[in-house]
PDB file of C-alpha atoms in Angstrom:
ATOM      1  CA  MET A   1      -1.890   2.632  12.341  1.00 51.00           C
ATOM      2  CA  MET A   2      -1.950   6.409  12.394  1.00 54.00           C
ATOM      3  CA  ILE A   3      -0.868   7.966   9.123  1.00 60.00           C
ATOM      4  CA  THR A   4       0.893  11.308   9.074  1.00 61.00           C
ATOM      5  CA  LEU A   5       1.781  13.105   5.875  1.00 61.00           C
ATOM      6  CA  PRO A   6       4.545  15.612   6.553  1.00 61.00           C
ATOM      7  CA  ASN A   7       5.310  18.127   3.804  1.00 61.00           C
ATOM      8  CA  ILE A   8       2.358  17.073   1.645  1.00 67.00           C
ATOM      9  CA  GLU A   9       0.348  20.035   0.444  1.00 66.00           C
ATOM     10  CA  PRO A  10      -3.377  19.381  -0.118  1.00 62.00           C
ATOM     11  CA  GLY A  11      -4.489  19.230  -3.717  1.00 66.00           C
ATOM     12  CA  GLN A  12      -1.129  18.489  -5.304  1.00 80.00           C
ATOM     13  CA  GLY A  13      -2.519  15.651  -7.373  1.00 87.00           C
ATOM     14  CA  PRO A  14      -1.883  11.915  -7.561  1.00 94.00           C
ATOM     15  CA  VAL A  15       0.582  10.003  -5.436  1.00 94.00           C
ATOM     16  CA  LEU A  16       2.072   6.566  -5.940  1.00 96.00           C
ATOM     17  CA  MET A  17       2.479   4.315  -2.927  1.00 96.00           C
ATOM     18  CA  LEU A  18       5.414   1.913  -3.119  1.00 97.00           C
ATOM     19  CA  ASN A  19       4.581  -1.131  -0.983  1.00 97.00           C
ATOM     20  CA  MET A  20       7.514  -3.409  -0.120  1.00 96.00           C
ATOM     21  CA  ILE A  21       6.049  -6.668   1.143  1.00 97.00           C
ATOM     22  CA  LYS A  22       7.343  -9.741   2.934  1.00 97.00           C
ATOM     23  CA  PHE A  23       4.491 -12.231   3.064  1.00 98.00           C
ATOM     24  CA  ARG A  24       3.290 -14.290   5.972  1.00 97.00           C
ATOM     25  CA  ASP A  25       0.532 -15.726   3.770  1.00 98.00           C
ATOM     26  CA  LYS A  26       0.463 -14.549   0.155  1.00 97.00           C
ATOM     27  CA  LYS A  27      -2.920 -16.194  -0.470  1.00 97.00           C
ATOM     28  CA  ILE A  28      -4.585 -14.208   2.335  1.00 97.00           C
ATOM     29  CA  TYR A  29      -3.041 -11.008   0.997  1.00 97.00           C
ATOM     30  CA  PHE A  30      -4.200 -11.388  -2.601  1.00 96.00           C
ATOM     31  CA  GLU A  31      -7.415 -13.368  -2.168  1.00 97.00           C
ATOM     32  CA  GLN A  32      -8.786 -11.679   0.957  1.00 98.00           C
ATOM     33  CA  TYR A  33      -7.000  -8.398   1.741  1.00 98.00           C
ATOM     34  CA  ILE A  34      -7.093  -6.926  -1.771  1.00 97.00           C
ATOM     35  CA  PRO A  35     -10.870  -7.536  -2.221  1.00 98.00           C
ATOM     36  CA  ALA A  36     -11.505  -6.161   1.292  1.00 98.00           C
ATOM     37  CA  PHE A  37      -9.378  -3.087   0.513  1.00 98.00           C
ATOM     38  CA  ASN A  38     -11.300  -2.536  -2.725  1.00 97.00           C
ATOM     39  CA  GLN A  39     -14.576  -2.826  -0.783  1.00 98.00           C
ATOM     40  CA  VAL A  40     -13.407  -0.122   1.643  1.00 98.00           C
ATOM     41  CA  VAL A  41     -12.386   2.189  -1.208  1.00 98.00           C
ATOM     42  CA  GLN A  42     -15.770   1.693  -2.869  1.00 98.00           C
ATOM     43  CA  GLN A  43     -17.732   2.247   0.357  1.00 98.00           C
ATOM     44  CA  LEU A  44     -15.770   5.440   1.036  1.00 98.00           C
ATOM     45  CA  GLY A  45     -16.606   6.631  -2.478  1.00 98.00           C
ATOM     46  CA  ILE A  46     -13.006   7.273  -3.469  1.00 98.00           C
ATOM     47  CA  GLU A  47     -12.354   7.006  -7.199  1.00 97.00           C
ATOM     48  CA  GLY A  48      -9.028   6.792  -8.992  1.00 97.00           C
ATOM     49  CA  VAL A  49      -7.247   4.179  -6.843  1.00 98.00           C
ATOM     50  CA  ASN A  50      -5.405   1.917  -9.285  1.00 97.00           C
ATOM     51  CA  VAL A  51      -2.810  -0.826  -8.964  1.00 95.00           C
ATOM     52  CA  LYS A  52       0.004   0.132 -11.339  1.00 96.00           C
ATOM     53  CA  LEU A  53       2.456  -2.705 -10.717  1.00 97.00           C
ATOM     54  CA  VAL A  54       2.742  -6.012  -8.879  1.00 96.00           C
ATOM     55  CA  SER A  55       6.238  -7.437  -9.197  1.00 97.00           C
ATOM     56  CA  GLU A  56       8.119 -10.309  -7.592  1.00 97.00           C
ATOM     57  CA  VAL A  57      11.499  -9.430  -6.113  1.00 95.00           C
ATOM     58  CA  VAL A  58      14.012 -11.821  -7.675  1.00 95.00           C
ATOM     59  CA  ALA A  59      17.271 -10.481  -6.218  1.00 91.00           C
ATOM     60  CA  ASN A  60      18.725  -7.834  -3.935  1.00 87.00           C
ATOM     61  CA  VAL A  61      21.062  -5.699  -5.999  1.00 90.00           C
ATOM     62  CA  VAL A  62      21.722  -2.729  -3.708  1.00 90.00           C
ATOM     63  CA  ALA A  63      20.325  -3.651  -0.285  1.00 87.00           C
ATOM     64  CA  ASP A  64      21.403  -5.101   3.013  1.00 87.00           C
ATOM     65  CA  GLU A  65      21.847  -8.880   2.849  1.00 82.00           C
ATOM     66  CA  ASP A  66      19.206  -9.399   5.527  1.00 84.00           C
ATOM     67  CA  GLU A  67      16.706  -7.145   3.725  1.00 88.00           C
ATOM     68  CA  GLN A  68      14.498  -9.611   1.865  1.00 91.00           C
ATOM     69  CA  TRP A  69      11.235  -8.641   0.157  1.00 96.00           C
ATOM     70  CA  ASP A  70       8.853 -10.936  -1.697  1.00 97.00           C
ATOM     71  CA  GLU A  71       7.045  -8.423  -3.880  1.00 97.00           C
ATOM     72  CA  ILE A  72       6.586  -4.760  -4.544  1.00 97.00           C
ATOM     73  CA  VAL A  73       3.222  -3.254  -5.334  1.00 97.00           C
ATOM     74  CA  ILE A  74       2.708   0.267  -6.645  1.00 98.00           C
ATOM     75  CA  VAL A  75      -0.749   1.777  -6.154  1.00 98.00           C
ATOM     76  CA  GLU A  76      -1.816   5.150  -7.497  1.00 98.00           C
ATOM     77  CA  TYR A  77      -4.127   7.314  -5.379  1.00 97.00           C
ATOM     78  CA  PRO A  78      -5.806  10.464  -6.700  1.00 96.00           C
ATOM     79  CA  SER A  79      -4.218  12.445  -3.848  1.00 93.00           C
ATOM     80  CA  ALA A  80      -2.351  12.135  -0.569  1.00 90.00           C
ATOM     81  CA  GLU A  81      -5.608  13.067   1.135  1.00 89.00           C
ATOM     82  CA  ALA A  82      -7.386  10.099  -0.493  1.00 93.00           C
ATOM     83  CA  PHE A  83      -4.716   7.730   0.820  1.00 92.00           C
ATOM     84  CA  LYS A  84      -4.984   9.235   4.290  1.00 89.00           C
ATOM     85  CA  THR A  85      -8.792   9.007   4.250  1.00 92.00           C
ATOM     86  CA  ILE A  86      -8.622   5.311   3.422  1.00 94.00           C
ATOM     87  CA  ALA A  87      -5.794   4.429   5.804  1.00 92.00           C
ATOM     88  CA  GLN A  88      -7.347   6.237   8.758  1.00 90.00           C
ATOM     89  CA  SER A  89     -10.938   5.129   8.194  1.00 94.00           C
ATOM     90  CA  GLU A  90     -12.741   2.892  10.653  1.00 96.00           C
ATOM     91  CA  LEU A  91     -13.888   0.800   7.685  1.00 97.00           C
ATOM     92  CA  TYR A  92     -10.281   0.052   6.711  1.00 96.00           C
ATOM     93  CA  HIS A  93      -9.363  -0.907  10.271  1.00 95.00           C
ATOM     94  CA  GLU A  94     -12.425  -3.119  10.691  1.00 97.00           C
ATOM     95  CA  ILE A  95     -12.533  -4.820   7.286  1.00 97.00           C
ATOM     96  CA  ALA A  96      -9.146  -4.745   5.555  1.00 97.00           C
ATOM     97  CA  ASN A  97      -6.364  -4.096   8.067  1.00 96.00           C
ATOM     98  CA  PRO A  98      -6.749  -7.402   9.974  1.00 97.00           C
ATOM     99  CA  LEU A  99      -6.320  -9.244   6.668  1.00 97.00           C
ATOM    100  CA  ARG A 100      -3.284  -7.125   5.742  1.00 96.00           C
ATOM    101  CA  GLU A 101      -1.719  -7.990   9.085  1.00 96.00           C
ATOM    102  CA  ALA A 102      -2.536 -11.702   8.620  1.00 97.00           C
ATOM    103  CA  GLY A 103      -1.049 -11.732   5.120  1.00 97.00           C
ATOM    104  CA  THR A 104       2.125  -9.708   5.648  1.00 96.00           C
ATOM    105  CA  ALA A 105       5.080 -10.418   7.865  1.00 96.00           C
ATOM    106  CA  GLU A 106       6.632  -7.046   7.098  1.00 94.00           C
ATOM    107  CA  LEU A 107       5.550  -4.028   5.091  1.00 94.00           C
ATOM    108  CA  LYS A 108       7.152  -0.724   4.182  1.00 93.00           C
ATOM    109  CA  LEU A 109       5.257   2.072   2.461  1.00 93.00           C
ATOM    110  CA  PHE A 110       6.732   5.029   0.624  1.00 94.00           C
ATOM    111  CA  MET A 111       4.576   7.836  -0.750  1.00 92.00           C
ATOM    112  CA  THR A 112       5.950   9.107  -4.032  1.00 92.00           C
ATOM    113  CA  ARG A 113       4.952  11.560  -6.704  1.00 90.00           C
ATOM    114  CA  LYS A 114       5.843  11.161 -10.376  1.00 87.00           C
ATOM    115  CA  THR A 115       8.382  13.674 -11.573  1.00 86.00           C
ATOM    116  CA  ASP A 116       9.317  14.748 -15.064  1.00 86.00           C
ATOM    117  CA  PHE A 117      12.995  14.847 -15.883  1.00 85.00           C
TER     118      PHE A 117
END
């Protein structure tokens, strides 16, 4: 999985990743992938990665009928660069990514940045 970050300027601060997940095996995802992901983050020495929300999808309100998601997860990263470092690392692809693929049937990721309004 090659990650590209168009229109993201270095050093612009934290980003929030919205993960939309359809599970293949929820137990693998939470009991194996998440600890493996945390191990990768620790080994890479990246601080400030925090899960902000894990939430079960209970109904589609404005979505295509065939668009079904099990849960959303929002993870804060200290920067877009930190996310890219993790996602493109050999450690991630060796340790965590196989478990992510085993646990998820479908995944969409959206990089967001908090805005004040």
